[in-house]
Short mmCIF file of C-alpha atoms in Angstrom, two decimals:
data_model
loop_
_atom_site.label_atom_id
_atom_site.label_comp_id
_atom_site.label_asym_id
_atom_site.label_seq_id
_atom_site.Cartn_x
_atom_site.Cartn_y
_atom_site.Cartn_z
CA UNK A 1 -0.13 -0.09 -0.37
CA UNK A 2 0.41 2.96 -0.69
CA UNK A 3 1.30 5.82 2.65
CA UNK A 4 1.14 9.09 2.06
CA UNK A 5 2.68 11.76 4.86
CA UNK A 6 1.42 15.54 5.35
CA UNK A 7 3.70 18.29 6.89
CA UNK A 8 3.70 21.99 7.45
CA UNK A 9 0.89 23.03 9.25
CA UNK A 10 0.54 24.95 11.24
CA UNK A 11 -0.66 28.07 13.82
CA UNK A 12 -0.23 31.66 11.44
CA UNK A 13 -1.96 35.34 11.85
CA UNK A 14 -4.13 36.21 8.96
CA UNK A 15 -1.76 37.20 6.13
CA UNK A 16 0.83 35.02 6.74
CA UNK A 17 1.91 32.00 4.66
CA UNK A 18 2.24 28.18 5.83
CA UNK A 19 4.17 25.50 2.71
CA UNK A 20 2.09 22.07 2.78
CA UNK A 21 4.19 19.23 1.75
CA UNK A 22 3.49 15.83 0.96
CA UNK A 23 5.79 12.84 0.58
CA UNK A 24 5.80 8.94 -0.49
CA UNK A 25 6.17 6.43 1.82
CA UNK A 26 8.40 4.54 -0.67
CA UNK A 27 10.07 6.33 -4.05
CA UNK A 28 8.43 4.03 -5.91
CA UNK A 29 5.28 4.88 -5.13
CA UNK A 30 6.37 8.71 -5.24
CA UNK A 31 3.80 10.91 -6.44
CA UNK A 32 5.54 12.18 -9.26
CA UNK A 33 3.43 8.72 -10.91
CA UNK A 34 0.04 9.94 -9.53
CA UNK A 35 -2.23 12.70 -9.15
CA UNK A 36 -2.31 14.02 -6.05
CA UNK A 37 -4.80 16.52 -4.44
CA UNK A 38 -5.17 18.31 -1.48
CA UNK A 39 -8.44 18.11 0.11
CA UNK A 40 -10.18 20.85 3.77
CA UNK A 41 -11.88 19.46 6.33
CA UNK A 42 -13.57 22.61 8.46
CA UNK A 43 -16.10 21.60 11.40
CA UNK A 44 -19.69 22.24 9.85
CA UNK A 45 -18.37 22.66 6.29
CA UNK A 46 -18.15 19.37 3.96
CA UNK A 47 -14.71 18.02 2.79
CA UNK A 48 -13.53 20.41 -0.29
CA UNK A 49 -10.66 19.72 -2.62
CA UNK A 50 -8.52 22.77 -2.46
CA UNK A 51 -5.70 22.10 -5.51
CA UNK A 52 -5.01 18.89 -7.52
CA UNK A 53 -2.22 18.36 -9.55
CA UNK A 54 -1.47 15.90 -12.74
CA UNK A 55 1.08 13.08 -13.50
CA UNK A 56 1.93 15.65 -16.20
CA UNK A 57 1.43 18.52 -14.83
CA UNK A 58 -2.08 20.26 -14.94
CA UNK A 59 -3.36 21.25 -11.82
CA UNK A 60 -6.97 22.69 -10.27
CA UNK A 61 -7.95 25.53 -8.15
CA UNK A 62 -11.02 25.39 -6.09
CA UNK A 63 -11.81 29.90 -6.53
CA UNK A 64 -11.10 30.49 -3.00
CA UNK A 65 -7.46 30.02 -3.42
CA UNK A 66 -7.09 31.27 -6.87
CA UNK A 67 -4.17 33.79 -6.77
CA UNK A 68 -2.97 32.74 -3.11
CA UNK A 69 -2.04 28.86 -2.86
CA UNK A 70 0.64 26.84 -5.45
CA UNK A 71 0.12 23.02 -6.37
CA UNK A 72 3.62 21.82 -7.26
CA UNK A 73 6.44 18.90 -7.90
CA UNK A 74 9.35 19.11 -5.82
CA UNK A 75 12.72 18.57 -8.58
CA UNK A 76 13.38 15.32 -7.21
CA UNK A 77 9.33 14.54 -7.97
CA UNK A 78 9.28 12.61 -5.20
CA UNK A 79 6.98 15.30 -3.25
CA UNK A 80 4.33 17.53 -3.72
CA UNK A 81 4.01 20.77 -1.94
CA UNK A 82 1.19 23.26 -1.68
CA UNK A 83 2.42 26.67 -0.92
CA UNK A 84 -0.74 28.70 0.90
CA UNK A 85 0.27 32.72 0.94
CA UNK A 86 -2.31 35.52 2.54
CA UNK A 87 -4.34 33.27 4.40
CA UNK A 88 -7.01 33.88 5.85
CA UNK A 89 -9.49 32.59 8.82
CA UNK A 90 -11.81 30.97 6.43
CA UNK A 91 -8.92 28.85 5.10
CA UNK A 92 -8.07 27.28 8.92
CA UNK A 93 -9.19 23.17 8.96
CA UNK A 94 -7.17 19.95 8.48
CA UNK A 95 -5.15 19.49 5.15
CA UNK A 96 -5.35 16.28 3.61
CA UNK A 97 -3.47 14.50 0.97
CA UNK A 98 -5.19 12.08 -1.49
CA UNK A 99 -3.79 10.48 -4.18
CA UNK A 100 -4.73 8.22 -7.15
CA UNK A 101 -7.53 7.77 -10.07
CA UNK A 102 -7.23 9.62 -12.69
CA UNK A 103 -9.65 12.45 -12.89
CA UNK A 104 -8.22 16.21 -11.00
CA UNK A 105 -11.63 15.91 -9.30
CA UNK A 106 -11.35 12.19 -8.40
CA UNK A 107 -10.97 11.09 -5.00
CA UNK A 108 -7.75 8.64 -5.16
CA UNK A 109 -7.67 5.61 -2.97
CA UNK A 110 -5.34 6.80 -0.48
CA UNK A 111 -5.05 9.15 1.89
CA UNK A 112 -3.07 10.77 4.71
CA UNK A 113 -3.34 11.09 8.17
CA UNK A 114 -3.98 15.16 7.50
CA UNK A 115 -1.84 18.26 8.96
CA UNK A 116 -4.39 20.92 10.93
CA UNK A 117 -3.60 24.90 9.33
CA UNK A 118 -4.74 27.42 11.80
CA UNK A 119 -5.48 30.83 10.56
CA UNK A 120 -5.84 33.44 13.30
CA UNK A 121 -7.67 36.81 12.89
#
């Protein structure tokens, strides 16, 4: 089984930045060979697809983060990053890395444990 591990969450003031990372447990199962998505879950809200990147490079973002968040692959192709700038309290939630499937908006079969992002006003 592929294991995905998220890191980089934390507490930040509104207007600040964080960079989340999603890495596979084994290089042979690198995120470079699968579509990677970032979902977030907040209390009282539905799980939301925030950003996605395909194995070939195309990306997709939810409208609320366009211009502020950037999803990318590392130079080594074994890690996917989510750079989050101009963070707002509404961005608070648990961010989950999801891999597999084909379409950018599909739900893959692999999930990380999540990393908490808290944005204070």
